[in-house]
mmCIF file of C-alpha atoms in Angstrom:
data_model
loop_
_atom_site.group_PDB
_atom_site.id
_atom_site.type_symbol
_atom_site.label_atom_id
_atom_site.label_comp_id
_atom_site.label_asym_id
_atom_site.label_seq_id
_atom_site.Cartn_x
_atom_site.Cartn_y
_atom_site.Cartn_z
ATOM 1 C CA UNK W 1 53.441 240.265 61.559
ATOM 2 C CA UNK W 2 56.934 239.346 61.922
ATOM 3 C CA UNK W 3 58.414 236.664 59.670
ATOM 4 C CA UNK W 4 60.943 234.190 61.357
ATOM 5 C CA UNK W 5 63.953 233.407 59.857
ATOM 6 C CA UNK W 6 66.041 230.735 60.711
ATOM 7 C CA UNK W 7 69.853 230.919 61.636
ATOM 8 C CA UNK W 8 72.506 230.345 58.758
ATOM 9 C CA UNK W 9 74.259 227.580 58.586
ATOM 10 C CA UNK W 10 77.874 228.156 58.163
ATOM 11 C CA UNK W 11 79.553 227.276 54.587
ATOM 12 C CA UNK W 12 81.378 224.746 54.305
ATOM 13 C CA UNK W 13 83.895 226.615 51.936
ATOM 14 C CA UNK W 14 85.038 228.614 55.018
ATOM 15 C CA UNK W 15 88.099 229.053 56.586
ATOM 16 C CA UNK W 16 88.294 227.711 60.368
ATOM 17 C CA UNK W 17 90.780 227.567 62.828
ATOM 18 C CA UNK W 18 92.860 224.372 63.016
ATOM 19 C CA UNK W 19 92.357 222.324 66.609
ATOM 20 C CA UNK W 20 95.892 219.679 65.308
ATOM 21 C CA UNK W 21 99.284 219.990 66.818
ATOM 22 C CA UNK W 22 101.555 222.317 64.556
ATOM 23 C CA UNK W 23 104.183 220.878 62.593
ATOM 24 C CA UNK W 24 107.727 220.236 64.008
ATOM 25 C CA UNK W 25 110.254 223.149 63.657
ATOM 26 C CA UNK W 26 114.176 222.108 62.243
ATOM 27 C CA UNK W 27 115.718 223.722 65.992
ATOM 28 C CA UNK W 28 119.091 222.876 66.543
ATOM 29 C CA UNK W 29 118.033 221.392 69.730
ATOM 30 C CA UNK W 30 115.944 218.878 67.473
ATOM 31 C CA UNK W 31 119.174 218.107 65.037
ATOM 32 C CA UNK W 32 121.238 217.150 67.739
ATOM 33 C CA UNK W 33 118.840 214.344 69.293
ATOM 34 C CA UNK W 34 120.800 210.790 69.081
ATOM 35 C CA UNK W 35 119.092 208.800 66.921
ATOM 36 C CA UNK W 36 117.045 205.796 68.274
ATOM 37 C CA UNK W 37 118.265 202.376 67.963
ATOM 38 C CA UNK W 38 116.371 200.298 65.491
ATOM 39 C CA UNK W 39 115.904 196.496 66.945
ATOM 40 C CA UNK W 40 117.030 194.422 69.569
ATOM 41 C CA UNK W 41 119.347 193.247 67.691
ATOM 42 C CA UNK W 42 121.136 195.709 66.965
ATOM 43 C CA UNK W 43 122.018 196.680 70.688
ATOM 44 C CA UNK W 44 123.553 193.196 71.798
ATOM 45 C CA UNK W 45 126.370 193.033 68.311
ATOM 46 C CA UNK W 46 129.783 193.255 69.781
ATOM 47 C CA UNK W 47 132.318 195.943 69.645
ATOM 48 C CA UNK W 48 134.430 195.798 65.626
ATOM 49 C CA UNK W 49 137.909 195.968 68.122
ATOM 50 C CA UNK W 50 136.931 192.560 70.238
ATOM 51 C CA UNK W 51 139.456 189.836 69.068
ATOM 52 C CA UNK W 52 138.608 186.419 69.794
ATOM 53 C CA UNK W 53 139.945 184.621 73.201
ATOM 54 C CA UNK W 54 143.417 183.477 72.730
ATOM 55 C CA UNK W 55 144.718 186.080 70.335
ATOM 56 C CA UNK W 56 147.431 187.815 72.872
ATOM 57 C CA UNK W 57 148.602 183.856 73.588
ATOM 58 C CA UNK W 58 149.066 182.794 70.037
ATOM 59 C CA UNK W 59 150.990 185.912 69.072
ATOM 60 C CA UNK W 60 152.979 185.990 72.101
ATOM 61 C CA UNK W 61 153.841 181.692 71.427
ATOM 62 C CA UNK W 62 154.562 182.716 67.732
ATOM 63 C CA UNK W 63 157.061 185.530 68.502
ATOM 64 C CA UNK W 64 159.220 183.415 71.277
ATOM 65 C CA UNK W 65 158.693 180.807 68.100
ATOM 66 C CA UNK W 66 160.423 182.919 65.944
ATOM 67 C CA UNK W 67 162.968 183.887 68.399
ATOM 68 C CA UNK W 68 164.254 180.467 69.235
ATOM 69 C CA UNK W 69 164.419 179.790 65.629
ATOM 70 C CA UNK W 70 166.382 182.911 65.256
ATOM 71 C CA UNK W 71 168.561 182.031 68.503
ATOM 72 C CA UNK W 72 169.173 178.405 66.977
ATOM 73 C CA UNK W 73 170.524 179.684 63.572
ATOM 74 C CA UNK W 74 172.949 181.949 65.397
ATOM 75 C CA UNK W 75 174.280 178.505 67.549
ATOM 76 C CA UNK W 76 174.485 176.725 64.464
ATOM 77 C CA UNK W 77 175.851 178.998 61.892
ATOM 78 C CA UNK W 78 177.906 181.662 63.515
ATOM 79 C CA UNK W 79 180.226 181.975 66.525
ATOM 80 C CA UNK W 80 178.147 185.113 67.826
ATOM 81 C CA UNK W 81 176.495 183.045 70.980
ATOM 82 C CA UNK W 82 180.151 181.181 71.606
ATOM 83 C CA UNK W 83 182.792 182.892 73.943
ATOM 84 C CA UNK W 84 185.323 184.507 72.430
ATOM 85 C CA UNK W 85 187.924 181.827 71.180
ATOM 86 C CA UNK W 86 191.625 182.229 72.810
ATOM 87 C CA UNK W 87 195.186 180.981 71.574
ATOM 88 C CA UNK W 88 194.726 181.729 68.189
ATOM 89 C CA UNK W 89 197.828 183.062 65.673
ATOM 90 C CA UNK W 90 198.506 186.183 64.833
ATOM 91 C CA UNK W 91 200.952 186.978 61.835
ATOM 92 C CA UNK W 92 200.100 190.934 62.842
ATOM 93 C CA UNK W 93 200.335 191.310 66.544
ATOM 94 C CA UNK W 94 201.503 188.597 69.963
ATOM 95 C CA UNK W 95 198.788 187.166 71.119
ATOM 96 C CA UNK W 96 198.472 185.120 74.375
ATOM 97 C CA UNK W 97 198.764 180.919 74.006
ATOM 98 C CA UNK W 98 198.775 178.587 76.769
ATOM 99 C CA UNK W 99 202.089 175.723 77.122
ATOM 100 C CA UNK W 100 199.507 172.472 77.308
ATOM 101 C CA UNK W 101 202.813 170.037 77.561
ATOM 102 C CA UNK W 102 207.181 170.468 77.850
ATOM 103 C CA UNK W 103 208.667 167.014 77.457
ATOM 104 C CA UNK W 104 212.378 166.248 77.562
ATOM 105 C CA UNK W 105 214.113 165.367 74.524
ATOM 106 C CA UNK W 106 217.527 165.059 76.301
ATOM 107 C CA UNK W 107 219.668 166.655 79.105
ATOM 108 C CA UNK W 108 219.234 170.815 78.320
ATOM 109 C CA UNK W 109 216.052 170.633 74.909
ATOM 110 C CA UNK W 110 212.864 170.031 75.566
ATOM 111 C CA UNK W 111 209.652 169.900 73.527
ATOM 112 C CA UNK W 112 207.588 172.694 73.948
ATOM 113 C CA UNK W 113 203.338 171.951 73.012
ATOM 114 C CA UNK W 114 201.757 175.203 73.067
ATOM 115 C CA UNK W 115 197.623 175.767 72.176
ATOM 116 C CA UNK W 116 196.870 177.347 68.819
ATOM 117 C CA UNK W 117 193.116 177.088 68.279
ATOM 118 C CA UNK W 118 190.968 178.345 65.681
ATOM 119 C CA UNK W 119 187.306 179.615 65.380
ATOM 120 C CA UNK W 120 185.022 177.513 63.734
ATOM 121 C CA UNK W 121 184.288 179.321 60.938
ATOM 122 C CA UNK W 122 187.261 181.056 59.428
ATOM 123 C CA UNK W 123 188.299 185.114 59.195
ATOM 124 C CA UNK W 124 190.409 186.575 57.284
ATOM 125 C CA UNK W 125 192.958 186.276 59.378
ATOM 126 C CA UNK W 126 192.748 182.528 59.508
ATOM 127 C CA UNK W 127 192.479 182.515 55.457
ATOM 128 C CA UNK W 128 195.555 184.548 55.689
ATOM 129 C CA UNK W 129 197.792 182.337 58.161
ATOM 130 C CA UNK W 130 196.962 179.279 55.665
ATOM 131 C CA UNK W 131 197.774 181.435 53.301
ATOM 132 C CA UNK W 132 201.594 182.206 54.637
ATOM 133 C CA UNK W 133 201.708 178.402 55.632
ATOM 134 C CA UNK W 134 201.204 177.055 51.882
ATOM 135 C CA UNK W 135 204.262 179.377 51.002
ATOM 136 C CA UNK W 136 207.037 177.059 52.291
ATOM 137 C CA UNK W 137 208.921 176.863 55.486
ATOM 138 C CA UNK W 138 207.451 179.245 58.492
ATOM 139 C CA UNK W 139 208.672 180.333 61.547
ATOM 140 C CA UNK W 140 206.824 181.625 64.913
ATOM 141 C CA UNK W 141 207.960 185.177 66.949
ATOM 142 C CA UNK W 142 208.227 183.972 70.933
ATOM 143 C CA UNK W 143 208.405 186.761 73.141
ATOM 144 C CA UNK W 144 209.759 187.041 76.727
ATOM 145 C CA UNK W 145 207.224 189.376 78.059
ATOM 146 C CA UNK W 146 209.238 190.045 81.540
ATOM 147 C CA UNK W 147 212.172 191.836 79.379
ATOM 148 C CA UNK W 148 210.523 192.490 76.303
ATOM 149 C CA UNK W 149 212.573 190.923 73.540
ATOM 150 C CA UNK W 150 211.506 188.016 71.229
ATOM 151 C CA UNK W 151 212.988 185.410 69.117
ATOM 152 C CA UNK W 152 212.049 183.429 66.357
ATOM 153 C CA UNK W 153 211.487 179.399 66.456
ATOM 154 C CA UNK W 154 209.971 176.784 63.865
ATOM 155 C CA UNK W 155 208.031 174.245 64.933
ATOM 156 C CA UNK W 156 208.051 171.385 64.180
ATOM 157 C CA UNK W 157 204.892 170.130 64.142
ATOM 158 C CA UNK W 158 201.574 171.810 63.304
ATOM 159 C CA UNK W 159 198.206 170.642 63.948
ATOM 160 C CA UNK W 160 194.158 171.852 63.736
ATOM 161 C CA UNK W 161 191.325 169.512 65.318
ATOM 162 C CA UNK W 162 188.090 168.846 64.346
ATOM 163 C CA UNK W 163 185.274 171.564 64.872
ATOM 164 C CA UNK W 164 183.734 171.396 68.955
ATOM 165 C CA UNK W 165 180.191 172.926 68.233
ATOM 166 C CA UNK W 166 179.728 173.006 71.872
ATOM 167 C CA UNK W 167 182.837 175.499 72.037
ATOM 168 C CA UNK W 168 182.405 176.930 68.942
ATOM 169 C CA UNK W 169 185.958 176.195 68.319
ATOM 170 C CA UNK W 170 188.911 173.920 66.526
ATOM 171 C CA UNK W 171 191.197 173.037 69.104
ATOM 172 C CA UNK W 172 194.814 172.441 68.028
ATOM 173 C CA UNK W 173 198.857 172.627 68.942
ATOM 174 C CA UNK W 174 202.007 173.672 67.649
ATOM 175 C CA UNK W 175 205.449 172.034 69.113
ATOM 176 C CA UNK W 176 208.490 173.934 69.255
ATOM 177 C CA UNK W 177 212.103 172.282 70.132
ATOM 178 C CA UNK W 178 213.982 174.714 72.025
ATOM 179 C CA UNK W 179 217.971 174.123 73.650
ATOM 180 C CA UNK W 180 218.659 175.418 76.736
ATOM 181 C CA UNK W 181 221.429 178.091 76.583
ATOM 182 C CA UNK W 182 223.193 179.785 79.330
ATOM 183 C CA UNK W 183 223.001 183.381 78.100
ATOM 184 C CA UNK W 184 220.055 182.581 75.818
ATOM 185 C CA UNK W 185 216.968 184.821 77.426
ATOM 186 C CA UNK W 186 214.336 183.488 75.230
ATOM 187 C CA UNK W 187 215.538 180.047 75.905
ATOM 188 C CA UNK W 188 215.457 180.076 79.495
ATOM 189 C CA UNK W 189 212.650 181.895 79.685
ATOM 190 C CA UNK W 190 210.429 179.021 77.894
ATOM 191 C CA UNK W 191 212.146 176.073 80.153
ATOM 192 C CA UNK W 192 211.248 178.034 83.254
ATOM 193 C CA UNK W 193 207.436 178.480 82.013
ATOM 194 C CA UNK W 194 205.170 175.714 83.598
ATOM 195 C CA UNK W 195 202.551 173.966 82.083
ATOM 196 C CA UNK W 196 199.082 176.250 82.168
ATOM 197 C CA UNK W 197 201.232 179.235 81.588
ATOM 198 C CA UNK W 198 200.433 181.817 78.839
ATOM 199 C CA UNK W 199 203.433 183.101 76.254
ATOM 200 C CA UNK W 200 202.901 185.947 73.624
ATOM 201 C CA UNK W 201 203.833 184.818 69.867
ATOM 202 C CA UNK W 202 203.185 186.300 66.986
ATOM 203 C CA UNK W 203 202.859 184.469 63.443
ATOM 204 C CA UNK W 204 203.234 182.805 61.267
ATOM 205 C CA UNK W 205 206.458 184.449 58.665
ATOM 206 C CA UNK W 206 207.788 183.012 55.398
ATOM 207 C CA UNK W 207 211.603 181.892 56.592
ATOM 208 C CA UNK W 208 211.918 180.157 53.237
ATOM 209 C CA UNK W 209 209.581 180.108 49.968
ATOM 210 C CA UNK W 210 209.329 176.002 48.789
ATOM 211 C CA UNK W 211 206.901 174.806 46.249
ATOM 212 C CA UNK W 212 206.088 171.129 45.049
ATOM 213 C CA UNK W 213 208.705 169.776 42.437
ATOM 214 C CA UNK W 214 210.690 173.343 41.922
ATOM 215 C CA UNK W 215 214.131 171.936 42.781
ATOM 216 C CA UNK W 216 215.112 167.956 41.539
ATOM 217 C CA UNK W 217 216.518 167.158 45.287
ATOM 218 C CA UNK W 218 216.944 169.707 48.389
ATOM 219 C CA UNK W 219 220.652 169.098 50.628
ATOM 220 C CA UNK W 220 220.527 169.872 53.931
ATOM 221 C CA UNK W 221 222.911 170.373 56.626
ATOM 222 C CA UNK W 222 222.090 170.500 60.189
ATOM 223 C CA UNK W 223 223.061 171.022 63.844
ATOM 224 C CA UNK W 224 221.507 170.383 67.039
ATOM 225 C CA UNK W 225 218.183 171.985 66.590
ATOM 226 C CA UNK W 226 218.808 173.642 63.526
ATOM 227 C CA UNK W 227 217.099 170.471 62.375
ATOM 228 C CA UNK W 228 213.541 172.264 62.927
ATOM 229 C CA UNK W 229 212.908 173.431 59.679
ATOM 230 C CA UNK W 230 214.628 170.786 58.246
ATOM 231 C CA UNK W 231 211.440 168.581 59.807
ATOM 232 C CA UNK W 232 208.876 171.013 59.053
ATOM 233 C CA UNK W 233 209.893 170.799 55.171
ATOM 234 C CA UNK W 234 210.741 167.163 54.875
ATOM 235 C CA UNK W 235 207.344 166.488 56.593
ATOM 236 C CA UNK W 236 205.304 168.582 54.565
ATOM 237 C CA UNK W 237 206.742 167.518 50.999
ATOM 238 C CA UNK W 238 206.394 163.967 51.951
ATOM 239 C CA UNK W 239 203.045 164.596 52.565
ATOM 240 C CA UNK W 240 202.341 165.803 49.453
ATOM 241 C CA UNK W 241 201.437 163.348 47.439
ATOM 242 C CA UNK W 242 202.081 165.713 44.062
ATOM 243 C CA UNK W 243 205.827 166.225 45.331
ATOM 244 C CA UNK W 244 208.777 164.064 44.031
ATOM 245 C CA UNK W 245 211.313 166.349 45.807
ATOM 246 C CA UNK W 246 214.347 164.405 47.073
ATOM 247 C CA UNK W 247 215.683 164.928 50.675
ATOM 248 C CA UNK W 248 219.662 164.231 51.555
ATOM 249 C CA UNK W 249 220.030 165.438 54.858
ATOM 250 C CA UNK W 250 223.398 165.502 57.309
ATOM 251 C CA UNK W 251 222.560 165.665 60.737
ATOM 252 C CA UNK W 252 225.329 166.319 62.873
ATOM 253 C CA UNK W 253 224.863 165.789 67.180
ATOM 254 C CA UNK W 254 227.427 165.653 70.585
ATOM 255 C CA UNK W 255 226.126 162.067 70.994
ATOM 256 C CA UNK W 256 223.369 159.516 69.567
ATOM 257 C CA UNK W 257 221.613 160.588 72.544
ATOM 258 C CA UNK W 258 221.231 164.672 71.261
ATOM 259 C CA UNK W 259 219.717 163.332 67.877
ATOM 260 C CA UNK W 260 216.475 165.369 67.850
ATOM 261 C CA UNK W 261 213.281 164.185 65.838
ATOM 262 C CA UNK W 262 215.446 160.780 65.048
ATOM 263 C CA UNK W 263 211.874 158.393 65.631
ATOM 264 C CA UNK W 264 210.006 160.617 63.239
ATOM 265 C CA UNK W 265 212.950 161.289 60.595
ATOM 266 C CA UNK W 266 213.720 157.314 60.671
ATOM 267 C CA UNK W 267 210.767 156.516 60.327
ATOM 268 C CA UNK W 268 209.996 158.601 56.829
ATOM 269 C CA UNK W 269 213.235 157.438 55.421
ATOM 270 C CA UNK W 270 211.652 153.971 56.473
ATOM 271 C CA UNK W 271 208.969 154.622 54.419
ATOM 272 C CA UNK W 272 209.879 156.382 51.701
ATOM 273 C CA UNK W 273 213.512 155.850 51.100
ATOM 274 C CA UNK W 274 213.701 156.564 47.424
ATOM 275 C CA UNK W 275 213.034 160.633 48.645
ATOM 276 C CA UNK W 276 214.956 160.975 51.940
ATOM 277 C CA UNK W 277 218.454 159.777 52.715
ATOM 278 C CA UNK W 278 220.041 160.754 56.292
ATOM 279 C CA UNK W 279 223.587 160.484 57.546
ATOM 280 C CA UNK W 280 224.000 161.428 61.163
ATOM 281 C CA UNK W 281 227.174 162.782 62.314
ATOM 282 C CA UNK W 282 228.506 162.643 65.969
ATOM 283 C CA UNK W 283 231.059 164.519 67.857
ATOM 284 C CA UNK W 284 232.299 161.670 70.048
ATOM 285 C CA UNK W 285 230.834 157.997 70.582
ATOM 286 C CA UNK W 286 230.006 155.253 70.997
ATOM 287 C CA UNK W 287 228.266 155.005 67.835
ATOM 288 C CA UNK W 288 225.982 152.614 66.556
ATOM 289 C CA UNK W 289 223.876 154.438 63.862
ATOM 290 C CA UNK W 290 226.090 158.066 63.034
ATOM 291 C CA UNK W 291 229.579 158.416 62.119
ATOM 292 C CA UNK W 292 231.647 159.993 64.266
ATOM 293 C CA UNK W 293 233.080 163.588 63.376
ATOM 294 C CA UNK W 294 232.127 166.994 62.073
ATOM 295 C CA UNK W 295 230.355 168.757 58.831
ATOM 296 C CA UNK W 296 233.935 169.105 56.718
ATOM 297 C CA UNK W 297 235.164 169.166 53.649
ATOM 298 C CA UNK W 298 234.649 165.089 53.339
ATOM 299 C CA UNK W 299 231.175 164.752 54.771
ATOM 300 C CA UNK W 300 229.763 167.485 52.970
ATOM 301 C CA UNK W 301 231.156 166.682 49.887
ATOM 302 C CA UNK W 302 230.146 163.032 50.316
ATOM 303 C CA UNK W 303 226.509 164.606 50.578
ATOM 304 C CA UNK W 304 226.370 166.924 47.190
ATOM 305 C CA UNK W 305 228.060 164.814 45.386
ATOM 306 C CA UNK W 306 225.913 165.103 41.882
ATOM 307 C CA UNK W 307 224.697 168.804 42.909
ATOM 308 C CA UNK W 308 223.196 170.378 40.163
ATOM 309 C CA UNK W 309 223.240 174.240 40.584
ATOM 310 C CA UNK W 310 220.451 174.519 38.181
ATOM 311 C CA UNK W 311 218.214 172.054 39.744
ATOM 312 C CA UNK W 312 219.394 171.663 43.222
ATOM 313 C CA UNK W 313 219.447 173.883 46.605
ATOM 314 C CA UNK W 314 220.969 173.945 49.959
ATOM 315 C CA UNK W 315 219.513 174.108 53.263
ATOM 316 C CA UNK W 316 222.423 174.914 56.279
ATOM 317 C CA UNK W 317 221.263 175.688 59.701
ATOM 318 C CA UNK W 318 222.770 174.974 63.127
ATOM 319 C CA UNK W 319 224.555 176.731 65.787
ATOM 320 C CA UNK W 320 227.221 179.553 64.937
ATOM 321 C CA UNK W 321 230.893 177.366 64.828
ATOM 322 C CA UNK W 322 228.551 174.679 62.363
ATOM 323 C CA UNK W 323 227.507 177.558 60.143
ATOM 324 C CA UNK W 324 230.550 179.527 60.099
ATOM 325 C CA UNK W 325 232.562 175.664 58.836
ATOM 326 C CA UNK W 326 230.178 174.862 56.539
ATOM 327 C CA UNK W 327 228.817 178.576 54.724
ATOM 328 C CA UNK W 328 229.530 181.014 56.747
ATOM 329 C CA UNK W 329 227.292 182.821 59.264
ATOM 330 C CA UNK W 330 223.730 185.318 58.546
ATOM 331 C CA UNK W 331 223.872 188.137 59.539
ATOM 332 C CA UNK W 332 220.548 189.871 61.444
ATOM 333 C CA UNK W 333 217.954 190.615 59.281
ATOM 334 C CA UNK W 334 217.016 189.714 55.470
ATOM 335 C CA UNK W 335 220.135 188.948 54.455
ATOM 336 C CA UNK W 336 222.341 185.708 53.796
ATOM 337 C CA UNK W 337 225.763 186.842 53.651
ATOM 338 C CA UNK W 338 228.365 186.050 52.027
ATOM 339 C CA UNK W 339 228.710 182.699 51.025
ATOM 340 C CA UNK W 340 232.176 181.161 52.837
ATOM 341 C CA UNK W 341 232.970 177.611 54.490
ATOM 342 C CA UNK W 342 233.116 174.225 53.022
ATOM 343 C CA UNK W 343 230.383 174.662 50.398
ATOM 344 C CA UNK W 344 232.275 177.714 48.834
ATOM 345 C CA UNK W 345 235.207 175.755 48.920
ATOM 346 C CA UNK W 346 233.192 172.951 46.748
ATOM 347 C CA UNK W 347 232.681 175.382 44.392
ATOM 348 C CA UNK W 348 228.667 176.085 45.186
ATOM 349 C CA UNK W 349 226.974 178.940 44.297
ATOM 350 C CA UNK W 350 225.656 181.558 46.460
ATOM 351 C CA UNK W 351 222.340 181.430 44.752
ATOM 352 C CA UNK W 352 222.041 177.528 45.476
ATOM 353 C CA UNK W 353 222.516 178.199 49.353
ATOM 354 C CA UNK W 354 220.114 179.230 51.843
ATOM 355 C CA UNK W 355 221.094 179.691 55.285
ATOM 356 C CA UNK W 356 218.096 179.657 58.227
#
């Protein structure tokens, strides 16, 4: 008889085919895959370049800030934002300066007011035309630009205004006291020039060194407007309130009418007549305040009487027939000349005589 056996029951210790997904591979495709955002959150944060509003307006206000500021200092402190300034000196090279007034002192001299301004804040130049002016008497280069020939003047007055921010600018004059001469090109070239009108000078020049106190009194002698530097000098040691300097000037004219500077020179003897003693001297009268009659042997003694050649000087200047009576003429240039005239004949020195 057959025996039935039943079917065996697999082991559970045997190996079966897996039914699950297999395991991801490391493909390139795979590596490249952008990675998934993590939250919400995440997605709506805003860029790290945003700025806030406003950030292009608040540099933009602080740079034209800075660039007024910058602007302002440049008005305030330097001359950079200013037109250029005009009519200034030169003691190197002729430089343009406008005739602001011409006022008649009597029938052929007139009084000549010409610009001479300054910038506000001083160059070396400027530093260097004080510097010439402190030296002693100075004298200005005038040139006729239509012929091209020049001559030299000293004024007789000298003056610097206060600073005009607004023109970045001191605004000032210098006065000149010219004659009229027939055959004089330089002088008839300044009386035909009309106020507004530009003339080239060039300046200032030493014409004679002076300090404070170095001589015990100064002698002058003077003709027509050889008085200029005369002025200048008396003026500027009077000023000086360090200066005891004595003045004795002779001031010889045609008539009490050609006395030139007489309000301004009577009016410092006025006021300080211990230091400046005048005598004018007139070719013909009437008369009220000169004698009448010529630098000689008499008047000019009569003025250095109690010369001192040690402690004293003379000053002569005035057309050529005064000069050649009284020293003897200069020759062009540097030199003084010999030493002739009334003064030699006094028994002067030629080392206590200057000649302008």
């Amino acid at each position: 008889m057959a025996r039935y056996s039943a079917p065996a029951t697999p082991s559970t210790n045997s190996v079966t085919p897996s039914t699950e997904a297999p395991p991801a591979t490391n493909s390139a495709a795979d590596s490249e895959a952008p990675p998934a955002t993590n939250s919400a959150a995440d997605s709506e944060a805003p860029p790290h370049n945003k700025r806030p509003p406003g950030t292009y307006a608040i540099w933009a206000m602080e740079a034209i800030g800075a660039t007024s500021a910058f602007l302002y200092y440049l008005y305030l402190y330097t001359d950079l934002l200013k037109p250029p300034v005009t009519d200034c000196l030169n003691p190197v090279k002729y430089s343009p300066h406008t005739l602001i007034n011409s006022t008649p002192l009597t029938s052929d001299t007139t009084l000549f007011r010409f610009r001479t301004n300054r910038p506000r804040f001083d160059s070396d130049t400027e530093k260097h035309i004080d510097e010439i002016i402190a030296q002693g008497v100075w004298s200005i280069d005038i040139k006729d630009h239509l012929v091209q020939t020049y001559r030299t003047y000293t004024p007789v007055d000298y003056k610097i205004g206060e600073v005009d921010d607004e023109r970045g600018l001191r605004e000032g004059y210098c006065d000149f006291v010219v004659k009229r001469y027939a055959n004089g090109s330089l002088s008839r070239f300044l009386h035909n020039t009309r106020v507004g009108d530009q003339v080239e000078m060039r300046g200032p020049h030493v014409s004679w060194p002076y300090t404070a106190n170095t001589y015990r009194r100064v002698y002058m002698v003077a003709g027509g407007t050889g008085i200029t530097p005369m002025v200048q000098l008396i003026k500027r040691a009077i000023a000086d309130p360090s200066d005891s300097t004595k003045f004795s000037l002779l001031y010889g004219s045609t008539t009490e009418d050609d006395i030139l500077c007489r309000e301004q020179l009577d009016a410092i003897a006025e006021q300080v007549p211990e230091r400046l003693a005048i005598e004018y001297l007139v070719d013909q009268g009437p008369a009220t305040v000169a004698r009448v009659g010529r630098p000689d042997t008499k008047s000019v003694g009569r003025l250095v009487e109690g010369f001192d050649q040690t402690k004293d000087v003379v000053l002569v200047c005035g057309p050529d027939a005064m000069m050649h009576a009284v020293s003897g003429t200069r020759p062009i240039g540097p030199a003084q000349g010999p030493l002739r005239g009334v003064l030699r004949d006094l028994g002067l020195a030629p080392h206590s005589v200057f000649k302008f």
